[in-house]
Coordinates of C-alpha atoms in Angstrom, one line a residue:
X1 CA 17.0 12.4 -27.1
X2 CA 19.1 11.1 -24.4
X3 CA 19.0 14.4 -22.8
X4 CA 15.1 14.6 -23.0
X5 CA 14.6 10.9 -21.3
X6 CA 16.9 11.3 -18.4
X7 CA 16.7 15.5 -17.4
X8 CA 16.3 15.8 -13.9
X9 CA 14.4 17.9 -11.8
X10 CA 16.3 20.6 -9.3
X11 CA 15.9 20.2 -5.7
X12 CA 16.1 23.6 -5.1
X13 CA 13.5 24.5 -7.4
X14 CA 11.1 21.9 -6.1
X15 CA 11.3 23.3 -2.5
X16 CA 11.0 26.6 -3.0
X17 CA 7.4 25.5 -4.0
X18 CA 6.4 28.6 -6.4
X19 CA 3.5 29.8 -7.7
X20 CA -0.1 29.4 -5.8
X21 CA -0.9 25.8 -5.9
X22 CA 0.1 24.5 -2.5
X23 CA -0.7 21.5 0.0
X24 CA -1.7 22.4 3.6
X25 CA 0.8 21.0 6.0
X26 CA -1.7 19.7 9.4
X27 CA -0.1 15.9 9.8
X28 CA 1.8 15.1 12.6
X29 CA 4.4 12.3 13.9
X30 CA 1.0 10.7 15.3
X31 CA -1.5 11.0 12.1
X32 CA 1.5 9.5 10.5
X33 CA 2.0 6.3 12.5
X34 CA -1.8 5.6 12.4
X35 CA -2.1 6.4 8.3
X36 CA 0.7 3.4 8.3
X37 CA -1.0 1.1 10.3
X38 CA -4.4 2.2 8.8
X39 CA -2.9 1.1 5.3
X40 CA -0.8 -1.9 6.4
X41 CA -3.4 -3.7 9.0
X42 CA -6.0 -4.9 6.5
X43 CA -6.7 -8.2 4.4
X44 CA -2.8 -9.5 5.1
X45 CA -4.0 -9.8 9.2
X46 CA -7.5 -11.5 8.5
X47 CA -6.7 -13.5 5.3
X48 CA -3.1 -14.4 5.1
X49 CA -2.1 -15.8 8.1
X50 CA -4.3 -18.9 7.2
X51 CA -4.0 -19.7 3.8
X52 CA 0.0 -19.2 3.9
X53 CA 0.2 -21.6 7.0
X54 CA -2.0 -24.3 5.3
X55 CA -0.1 -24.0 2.0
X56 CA 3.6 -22.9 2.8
X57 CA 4.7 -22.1 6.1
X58 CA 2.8 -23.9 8.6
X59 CA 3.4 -22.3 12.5
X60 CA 7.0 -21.0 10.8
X61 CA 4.5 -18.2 9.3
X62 CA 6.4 -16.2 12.1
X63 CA 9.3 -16.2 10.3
X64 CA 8.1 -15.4 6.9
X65 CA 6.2 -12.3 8.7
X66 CA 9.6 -11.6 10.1
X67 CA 11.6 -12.1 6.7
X68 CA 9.2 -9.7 4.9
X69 CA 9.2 -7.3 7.9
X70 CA 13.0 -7.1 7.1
X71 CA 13.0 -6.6 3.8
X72 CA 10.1 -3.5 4.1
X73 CA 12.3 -2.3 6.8
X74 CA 15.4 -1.6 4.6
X75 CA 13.0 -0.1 1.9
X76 CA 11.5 1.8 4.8
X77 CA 14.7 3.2 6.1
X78 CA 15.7 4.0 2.2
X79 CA 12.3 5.5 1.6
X80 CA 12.8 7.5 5.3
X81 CA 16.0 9.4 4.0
X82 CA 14.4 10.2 0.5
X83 CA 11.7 11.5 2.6
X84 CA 13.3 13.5 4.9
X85 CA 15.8 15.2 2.5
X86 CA 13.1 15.6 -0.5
X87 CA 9.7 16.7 1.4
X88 CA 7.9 16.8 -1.3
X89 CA 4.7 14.9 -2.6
X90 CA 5.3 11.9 -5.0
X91 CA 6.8 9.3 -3.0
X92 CA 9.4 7.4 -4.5
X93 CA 8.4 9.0 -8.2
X94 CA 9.6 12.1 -7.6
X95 CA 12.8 10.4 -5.9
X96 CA 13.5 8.9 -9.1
X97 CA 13.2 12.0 -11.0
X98 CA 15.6 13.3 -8.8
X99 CA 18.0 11.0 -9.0
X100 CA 17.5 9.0 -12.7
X101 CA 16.0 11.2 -14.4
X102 CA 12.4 11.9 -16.1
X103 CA 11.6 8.3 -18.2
X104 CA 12.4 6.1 -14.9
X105 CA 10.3 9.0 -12.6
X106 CA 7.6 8.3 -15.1
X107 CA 8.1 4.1 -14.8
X108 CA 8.3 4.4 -11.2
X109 CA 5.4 6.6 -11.3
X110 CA 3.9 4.2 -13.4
X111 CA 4.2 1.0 -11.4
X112 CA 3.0 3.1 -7.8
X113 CA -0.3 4.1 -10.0
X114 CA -0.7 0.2 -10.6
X115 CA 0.2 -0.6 -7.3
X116 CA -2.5 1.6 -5.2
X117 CA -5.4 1.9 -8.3
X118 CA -5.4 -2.0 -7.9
X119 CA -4.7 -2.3 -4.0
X120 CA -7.9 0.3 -3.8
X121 CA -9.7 -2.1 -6.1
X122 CA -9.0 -5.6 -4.4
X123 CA -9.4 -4.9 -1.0
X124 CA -12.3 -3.2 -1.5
X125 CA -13.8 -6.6 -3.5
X126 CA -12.4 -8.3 0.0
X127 CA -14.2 -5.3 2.1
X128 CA -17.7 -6.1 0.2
X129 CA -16.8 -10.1 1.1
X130 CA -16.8 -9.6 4.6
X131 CA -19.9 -6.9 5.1
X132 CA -22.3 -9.7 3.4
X133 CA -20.6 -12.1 6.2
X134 CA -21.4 -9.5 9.0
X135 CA -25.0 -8.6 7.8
X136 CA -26.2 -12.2 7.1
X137 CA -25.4 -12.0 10.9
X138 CA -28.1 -9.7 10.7
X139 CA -30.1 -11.7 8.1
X140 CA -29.8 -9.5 5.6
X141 CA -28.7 -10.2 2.6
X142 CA -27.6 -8.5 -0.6
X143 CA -29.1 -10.0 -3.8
X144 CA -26.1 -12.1 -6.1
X145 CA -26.7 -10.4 -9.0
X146 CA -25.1 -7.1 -7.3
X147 CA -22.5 -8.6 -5.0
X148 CA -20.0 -10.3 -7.5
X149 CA -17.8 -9.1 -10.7
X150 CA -19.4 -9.9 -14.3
X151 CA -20.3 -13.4 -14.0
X152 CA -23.5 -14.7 -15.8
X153 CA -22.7 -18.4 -15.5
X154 CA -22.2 -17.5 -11.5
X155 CA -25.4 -15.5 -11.6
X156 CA -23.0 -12.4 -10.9
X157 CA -23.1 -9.1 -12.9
X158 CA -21.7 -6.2 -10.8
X159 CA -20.2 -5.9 -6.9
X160 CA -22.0 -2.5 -6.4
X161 CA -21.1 -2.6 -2.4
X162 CA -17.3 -2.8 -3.5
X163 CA -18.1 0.0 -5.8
X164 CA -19.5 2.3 -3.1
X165 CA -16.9 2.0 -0.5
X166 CA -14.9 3.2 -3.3
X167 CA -16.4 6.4 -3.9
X168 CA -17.7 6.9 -0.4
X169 CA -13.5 7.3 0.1
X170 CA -13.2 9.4 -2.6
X171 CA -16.1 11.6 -1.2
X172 CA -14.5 11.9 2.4
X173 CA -10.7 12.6 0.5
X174 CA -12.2 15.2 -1.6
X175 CA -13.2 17.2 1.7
X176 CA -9.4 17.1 3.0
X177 CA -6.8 15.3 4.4
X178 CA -7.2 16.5 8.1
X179 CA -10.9 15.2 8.0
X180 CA -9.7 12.1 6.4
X181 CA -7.1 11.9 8.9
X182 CA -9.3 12.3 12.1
X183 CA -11.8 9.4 10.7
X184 CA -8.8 7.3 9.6
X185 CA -7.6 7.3 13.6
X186 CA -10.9 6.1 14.9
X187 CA -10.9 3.4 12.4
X188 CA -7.3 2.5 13.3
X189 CA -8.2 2.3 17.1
X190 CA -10.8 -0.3 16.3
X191 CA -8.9 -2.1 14.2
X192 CA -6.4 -2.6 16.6
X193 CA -8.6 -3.0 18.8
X194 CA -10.7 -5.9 17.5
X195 CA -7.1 -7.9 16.9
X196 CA -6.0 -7.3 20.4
X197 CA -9.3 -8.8 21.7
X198 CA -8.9 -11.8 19.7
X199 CA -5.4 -12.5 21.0
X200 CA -6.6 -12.0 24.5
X201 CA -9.3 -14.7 24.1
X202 CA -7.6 -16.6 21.8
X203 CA -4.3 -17.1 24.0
X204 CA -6.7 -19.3 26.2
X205 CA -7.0 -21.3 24.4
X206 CA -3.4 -22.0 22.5
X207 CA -2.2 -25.9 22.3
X208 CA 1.6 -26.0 22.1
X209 CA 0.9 -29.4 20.4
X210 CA -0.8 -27.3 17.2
X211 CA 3.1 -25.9 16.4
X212 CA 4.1 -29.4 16.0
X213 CA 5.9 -29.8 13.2
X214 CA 7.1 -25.6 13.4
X215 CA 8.5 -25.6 10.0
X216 CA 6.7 -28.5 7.9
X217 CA 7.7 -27.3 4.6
X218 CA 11.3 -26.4 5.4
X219 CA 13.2 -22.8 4.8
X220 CA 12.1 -23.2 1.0
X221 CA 8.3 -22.9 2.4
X222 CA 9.2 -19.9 4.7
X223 CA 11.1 -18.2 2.1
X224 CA 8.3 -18.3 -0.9
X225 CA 5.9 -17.5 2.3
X226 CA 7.9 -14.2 2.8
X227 CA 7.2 -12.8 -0.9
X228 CA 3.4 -14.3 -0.1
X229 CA 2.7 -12.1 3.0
X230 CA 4.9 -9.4 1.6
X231 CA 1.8 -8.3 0.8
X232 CA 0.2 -7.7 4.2
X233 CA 2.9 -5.0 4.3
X234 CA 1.9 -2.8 1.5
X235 CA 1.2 0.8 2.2
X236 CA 3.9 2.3 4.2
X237 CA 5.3 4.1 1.5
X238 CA 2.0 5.9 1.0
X239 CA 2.9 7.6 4.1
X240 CA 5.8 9.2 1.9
X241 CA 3.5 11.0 -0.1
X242 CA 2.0 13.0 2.4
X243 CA 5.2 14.6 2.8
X244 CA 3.9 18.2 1.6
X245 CA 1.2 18.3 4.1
X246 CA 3.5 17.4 6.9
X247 CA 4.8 19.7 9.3
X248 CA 8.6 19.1 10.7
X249 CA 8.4 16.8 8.2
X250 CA 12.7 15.9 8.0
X251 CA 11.8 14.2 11.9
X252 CA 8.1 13.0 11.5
X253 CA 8.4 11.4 8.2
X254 CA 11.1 9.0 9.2
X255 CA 9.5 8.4 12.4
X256 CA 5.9 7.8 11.1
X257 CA 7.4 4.9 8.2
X258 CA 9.5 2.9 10.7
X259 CA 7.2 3.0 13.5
X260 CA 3.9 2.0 11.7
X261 CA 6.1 -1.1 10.3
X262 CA 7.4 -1.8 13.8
X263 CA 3.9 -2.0 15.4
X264 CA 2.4 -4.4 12.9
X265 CA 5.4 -6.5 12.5
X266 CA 4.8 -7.3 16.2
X267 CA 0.7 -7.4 15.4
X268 CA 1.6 -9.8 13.0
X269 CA 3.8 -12.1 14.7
X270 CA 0.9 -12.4 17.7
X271 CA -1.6 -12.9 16.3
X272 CA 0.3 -16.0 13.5
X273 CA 1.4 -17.6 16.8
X274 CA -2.1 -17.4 18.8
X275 CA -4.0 -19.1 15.0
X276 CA -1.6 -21.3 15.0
X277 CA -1.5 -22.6 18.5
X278 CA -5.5 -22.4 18.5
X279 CA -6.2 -24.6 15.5
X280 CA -3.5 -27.0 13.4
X281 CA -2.3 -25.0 10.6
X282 CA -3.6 -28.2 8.3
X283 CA -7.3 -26.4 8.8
X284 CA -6.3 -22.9 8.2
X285 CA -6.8 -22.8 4.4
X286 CA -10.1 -20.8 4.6
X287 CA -10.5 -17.1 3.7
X288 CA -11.1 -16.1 6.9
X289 CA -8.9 -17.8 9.2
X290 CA -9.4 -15.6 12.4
X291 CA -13.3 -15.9 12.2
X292 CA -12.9 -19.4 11.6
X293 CA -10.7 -19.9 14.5
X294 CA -13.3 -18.5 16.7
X295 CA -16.3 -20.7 15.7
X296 CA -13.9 -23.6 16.0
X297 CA -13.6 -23.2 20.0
X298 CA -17.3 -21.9 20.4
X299 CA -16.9 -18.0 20.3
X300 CA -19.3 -17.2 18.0
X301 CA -19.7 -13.7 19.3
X302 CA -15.7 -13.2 18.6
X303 CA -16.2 -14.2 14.8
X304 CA -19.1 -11.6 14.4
X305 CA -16.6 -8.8 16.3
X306 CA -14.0 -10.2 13.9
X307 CA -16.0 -9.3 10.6
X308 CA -16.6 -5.8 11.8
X309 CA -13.5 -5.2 12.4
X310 CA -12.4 -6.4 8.9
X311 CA -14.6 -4.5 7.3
X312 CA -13.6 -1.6 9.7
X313 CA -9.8 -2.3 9.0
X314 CA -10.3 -2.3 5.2
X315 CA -11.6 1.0 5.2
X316 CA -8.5 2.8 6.2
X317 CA -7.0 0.4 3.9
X318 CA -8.8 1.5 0.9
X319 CA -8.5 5.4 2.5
X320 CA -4.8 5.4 3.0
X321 CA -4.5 3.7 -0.7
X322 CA -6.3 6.2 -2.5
X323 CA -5.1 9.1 -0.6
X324 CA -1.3 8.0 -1.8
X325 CA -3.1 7.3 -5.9
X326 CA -4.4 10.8 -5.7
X327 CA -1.7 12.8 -4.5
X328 CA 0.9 10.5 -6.9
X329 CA -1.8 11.7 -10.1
X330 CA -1.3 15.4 -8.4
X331 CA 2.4 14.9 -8.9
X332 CA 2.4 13.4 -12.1
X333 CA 0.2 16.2 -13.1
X334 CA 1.8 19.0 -11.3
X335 CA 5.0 18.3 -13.8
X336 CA 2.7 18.2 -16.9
X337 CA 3.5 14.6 -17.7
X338 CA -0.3 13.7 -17.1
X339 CA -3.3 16.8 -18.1
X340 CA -3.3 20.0 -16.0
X341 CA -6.8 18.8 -14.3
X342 CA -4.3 16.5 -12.3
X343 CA -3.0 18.6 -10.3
X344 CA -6.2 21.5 -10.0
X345 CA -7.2 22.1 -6.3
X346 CA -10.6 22.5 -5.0
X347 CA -10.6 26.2 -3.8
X348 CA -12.3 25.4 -1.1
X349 CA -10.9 22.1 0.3
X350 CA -7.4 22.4 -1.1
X351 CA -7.8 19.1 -2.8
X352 CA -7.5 17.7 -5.9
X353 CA -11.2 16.7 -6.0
X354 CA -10.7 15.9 -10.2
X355 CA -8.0 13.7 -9.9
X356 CA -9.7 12.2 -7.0
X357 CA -12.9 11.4 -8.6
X358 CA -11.4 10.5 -11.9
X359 CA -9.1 7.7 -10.2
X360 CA -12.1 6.6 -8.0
X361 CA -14.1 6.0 -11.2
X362 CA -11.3 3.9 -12.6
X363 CA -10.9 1.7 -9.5
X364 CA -14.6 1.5 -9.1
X365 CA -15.3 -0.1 -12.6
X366 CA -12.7 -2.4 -11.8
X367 CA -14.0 -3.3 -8.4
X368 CA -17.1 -4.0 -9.5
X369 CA -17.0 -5.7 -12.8
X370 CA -13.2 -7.8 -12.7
X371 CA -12.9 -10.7 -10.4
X372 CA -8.6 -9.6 -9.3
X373 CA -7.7 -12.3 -8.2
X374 CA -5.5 -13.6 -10.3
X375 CA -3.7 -9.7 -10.8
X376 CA -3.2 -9.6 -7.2
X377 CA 0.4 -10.0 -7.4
X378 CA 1.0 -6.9 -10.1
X379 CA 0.5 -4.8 -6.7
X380 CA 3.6 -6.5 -5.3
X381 CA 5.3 -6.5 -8.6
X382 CA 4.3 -2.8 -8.6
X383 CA 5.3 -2.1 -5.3
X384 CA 8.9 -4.0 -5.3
X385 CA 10.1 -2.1 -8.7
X386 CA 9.0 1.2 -6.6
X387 CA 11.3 -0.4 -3.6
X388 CA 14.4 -0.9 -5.8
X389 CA 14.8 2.2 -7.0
X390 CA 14.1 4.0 -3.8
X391 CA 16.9 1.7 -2.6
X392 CA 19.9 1.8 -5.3
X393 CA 18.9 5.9 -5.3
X394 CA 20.0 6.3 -1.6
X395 CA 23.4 5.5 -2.9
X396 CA 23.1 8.3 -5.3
X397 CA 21.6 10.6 -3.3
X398 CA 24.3 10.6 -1.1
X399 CA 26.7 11.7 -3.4
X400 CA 24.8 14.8 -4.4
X401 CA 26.1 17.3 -2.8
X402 CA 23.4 19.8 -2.9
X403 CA 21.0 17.6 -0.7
X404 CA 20.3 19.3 3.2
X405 CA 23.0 17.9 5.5
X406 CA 20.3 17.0 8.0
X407 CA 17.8 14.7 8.5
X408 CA 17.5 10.6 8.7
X409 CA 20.6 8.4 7.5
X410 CA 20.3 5.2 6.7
X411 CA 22.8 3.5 9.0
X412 CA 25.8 1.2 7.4
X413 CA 25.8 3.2 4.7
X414 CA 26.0 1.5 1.5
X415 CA 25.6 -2.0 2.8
X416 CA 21.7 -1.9 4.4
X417 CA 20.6 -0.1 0.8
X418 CA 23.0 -2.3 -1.5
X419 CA 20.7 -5.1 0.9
X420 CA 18.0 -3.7 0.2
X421 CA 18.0 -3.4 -3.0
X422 CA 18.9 -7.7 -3.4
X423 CA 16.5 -8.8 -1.4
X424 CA 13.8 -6.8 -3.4
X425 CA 14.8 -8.3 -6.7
X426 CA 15.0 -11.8 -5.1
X427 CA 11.1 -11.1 -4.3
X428 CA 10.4 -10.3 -7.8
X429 CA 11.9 -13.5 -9.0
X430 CA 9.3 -15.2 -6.5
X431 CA 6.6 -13.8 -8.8
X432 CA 4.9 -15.9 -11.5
X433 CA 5.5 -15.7 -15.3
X434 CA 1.8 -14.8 -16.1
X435 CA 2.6 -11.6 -13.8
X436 CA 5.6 -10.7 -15.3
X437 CA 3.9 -10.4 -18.9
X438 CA 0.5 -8.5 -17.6
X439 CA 3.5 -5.9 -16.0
X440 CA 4.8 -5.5 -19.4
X441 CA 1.9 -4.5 -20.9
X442 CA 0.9 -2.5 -18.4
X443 CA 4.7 -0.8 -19.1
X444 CA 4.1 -0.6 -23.1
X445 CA 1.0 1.2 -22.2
X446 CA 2.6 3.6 -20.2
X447 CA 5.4 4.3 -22.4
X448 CA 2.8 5.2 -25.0
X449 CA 1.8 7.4 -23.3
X450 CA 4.9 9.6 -21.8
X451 CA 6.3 9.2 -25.2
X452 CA 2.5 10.5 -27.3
X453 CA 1.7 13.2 -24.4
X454 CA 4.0 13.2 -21.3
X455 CA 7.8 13.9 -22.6
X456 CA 6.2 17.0 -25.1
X457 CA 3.6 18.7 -22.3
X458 CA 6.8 18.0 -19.2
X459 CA 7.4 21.5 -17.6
X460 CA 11.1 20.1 -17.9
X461 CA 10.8 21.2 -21.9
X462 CA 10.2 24.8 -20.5
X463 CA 13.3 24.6 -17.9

């Protein structure tokens, strides 16, 4: 049995790619910096800055930002060695099943489905917030009964807009990743866009006097801010699971992970400083801080430009996060641990347009009928488990001998990965006791599972 739970899968094997069923490499070093930043700048730059300030950090939000920038950058530079030795689709899942083994590929695997099916499904309830915001703006509004999870005493019954942004995504996916790709960098550009405008007006009108007191709630209130915003930073590690449609991807992987983290660690740090200094963090606990900011000091036009370009920015949030579900399902699929229809490709669009559509579904029904807020943080707890076994496995991987000599290192080999590793479990500790027990029974289902259909249909049983 013990042989069965922990085979691992060949490197050799899994490069060599056999058979017919391939990805088509057309990303480069730039697509990959802007599919980051397209799934990282989202709801953590127009929501989060506010309410953590208000309840945890006050102006020392900088720091949390920073302390959580950190903490993804070691996980980013674990993640950017995996990637650059094993090019191959799956993200840290097939990493694990590399390294561990096939029953903690399949929990990793697990966790990442959990982490992007309900990242798809929250910001795309967040997405549907902001476009009734904009086209009230417009005086048009959506009728209650539509735009809210099942609620009858709330007059809610069904978010349908949050629903069709979902398979809109799905739609554009399902016709490649290049298409996908070339919309995702126009919505990036004003994205970034919109954000820089708001700190060019908003640096006006900054009052040094607003960062006074800079750290009200002392290092404890910076520190549980950290594993608050960690949040904002989700989505870099979807990048990793493009790496079969990359080309040259042992130098444009590595590059793409670290520099989408470094541009919005610096888009972060802005733009806490200029909310901060504009209004006194006492007033920031709204949901959307930035908008809110702008009204205060008269720009009404600013908070209008604001909401499109949250509704703008969650789009490549809800793109990038799908894109990494579907191609994780392809994986999972691929190595018969999930039904052959996983991993089928379209003919001709050389995607998986069923796994696509079935995961789209899946979020979609949970979009629109389950108010998430209370399981936002089983995406961090999702993510983090991903993180520390991407970071103990660097350890391993460098003692396998049959791994390519080239590529990224991570530097201060094994202290920054042994770090790593730490800080990610000192995040999860940070994470309440209700989400602990809705991530075990996420887990028991998903042993069921591997243990009813994926360890007796695994290709490994062939091998």
């Amino acid at each position: 049995m013990k042989n069965v739970l922990f085979r691992r899968k060949n490197l050799g094997e899994l490069l060599k790619k056999k058979g017919d069923v391939q990805l088509k490499q057309s990303l480069g070093v730039f697509d990959l910096i802007l599919l980051g930043v397209g799934a990282i700048v989202g709801t953590g730059i127009f929501i989060l800055p506010g309410t953590v300030a208000a309840n945890h950090s006050g102006p020392a939000i900088v720091f949390s930002f920073i302390i959580a920038a950190l903490v993804c950058a070691l996980a980013g530079m674990c993640y950017s060695e995996f990637s650059s030795s094993v090019p191959v689709t799956g993200s840290a899942y097939t990493y694990a099943y590399i390294i561990f083994g096939e029953l903690v590929a399949w929990l990793v695997g697990w966790a990442l489905v959990l982490e992007y099916g309900l990242a798809v499904a929250a910001v795309s309830t967040g997405w549907a917030s902001y476009l009734y915001a904009l086209l009230e703006g417009f005086h048009i509004i959506i009728p209650k009964a539509i735009s809210g999870p099942f609620n009858p005493a709330d007059g809610t019954y069904v978010n349908i807009p949050a629903m069709a942004i979902v398979f809109a995504t799905a739609l554009l996916l399902t016709r490649g990743i290049n298409e996908s790709a070339k919309l995702n960098r126009i919505m990036v550009f004003i994205k970034v866009g919109v954000i820089l405008l708001f700190i060019g007006v908003g640096i006006f009108y900054v009052e040094p006097a607003n960062w006074q007191p800079f750290m009200p709630f002392g290092m404890e209130g910076v520190l549980s801010g950290a594993a608050l915003v960690f949040f904002a930073y989700l989505g870099f590690d979807a990048v990793s699971s493009a790496a079969e449609e990359v080309k040259n991807p042992q130098r444009n992987l590595p590059i793409g992970i670290i520099g989408s983290l470094l541009i919005c660690t610096l888009l972060y740090v802005v733009i806490s400083l200029v909310l901060t200094g504009m209004v006194s963090y006492t007033q920031l606990n709204v949901s959307d801080p930035v908008s809110f900011a702008m009204q205060l000091i008269h720009q009404d036009w600013m908070a209008g430009v604001i909401s499109l370009g949250a509704v703008v920015g969650m789009m490549t949030v809800i793109l990038v996060m799908l894109y990494g579900g579907t191609r994780l399902l392809y994986a999972l699929g691929r190595d018969g641990l999930l039904p052959k229809s996983m991993h089928e490709l379209n003919k001709k669009y050389e995607t998986p347009v069923k796994n696509t559509w079935i995961f789209a579904a899946l979020i979609a029904f949970c979009a629109g009928f389950i108010p998430l807020s209370k399981l936002v943080e089983l995406v961090n707890m999702g993510t983090l488990l991903a993180f520390t076994i991407v970071s103990i496995g660097v350890i391993f991987l460098r003692k396998n001998k049959s791994m390519p000599s080239g590529g990224f290192k991570v530097p201060f080999f094994p202290i920054l990965p042994i770090c790593s590793f730490l800080l990610c479990l000192f995040l999860i500790t940070q994470l309440s006791v209700h989400t602990w027990i809705a991530c075990g029974i996420w887990f028991v289902f998903g042993l069921t599972i591997y243990f009813t259909y994926g360890s007796k249909h695994s290709l490994m049983n062939k091998e």
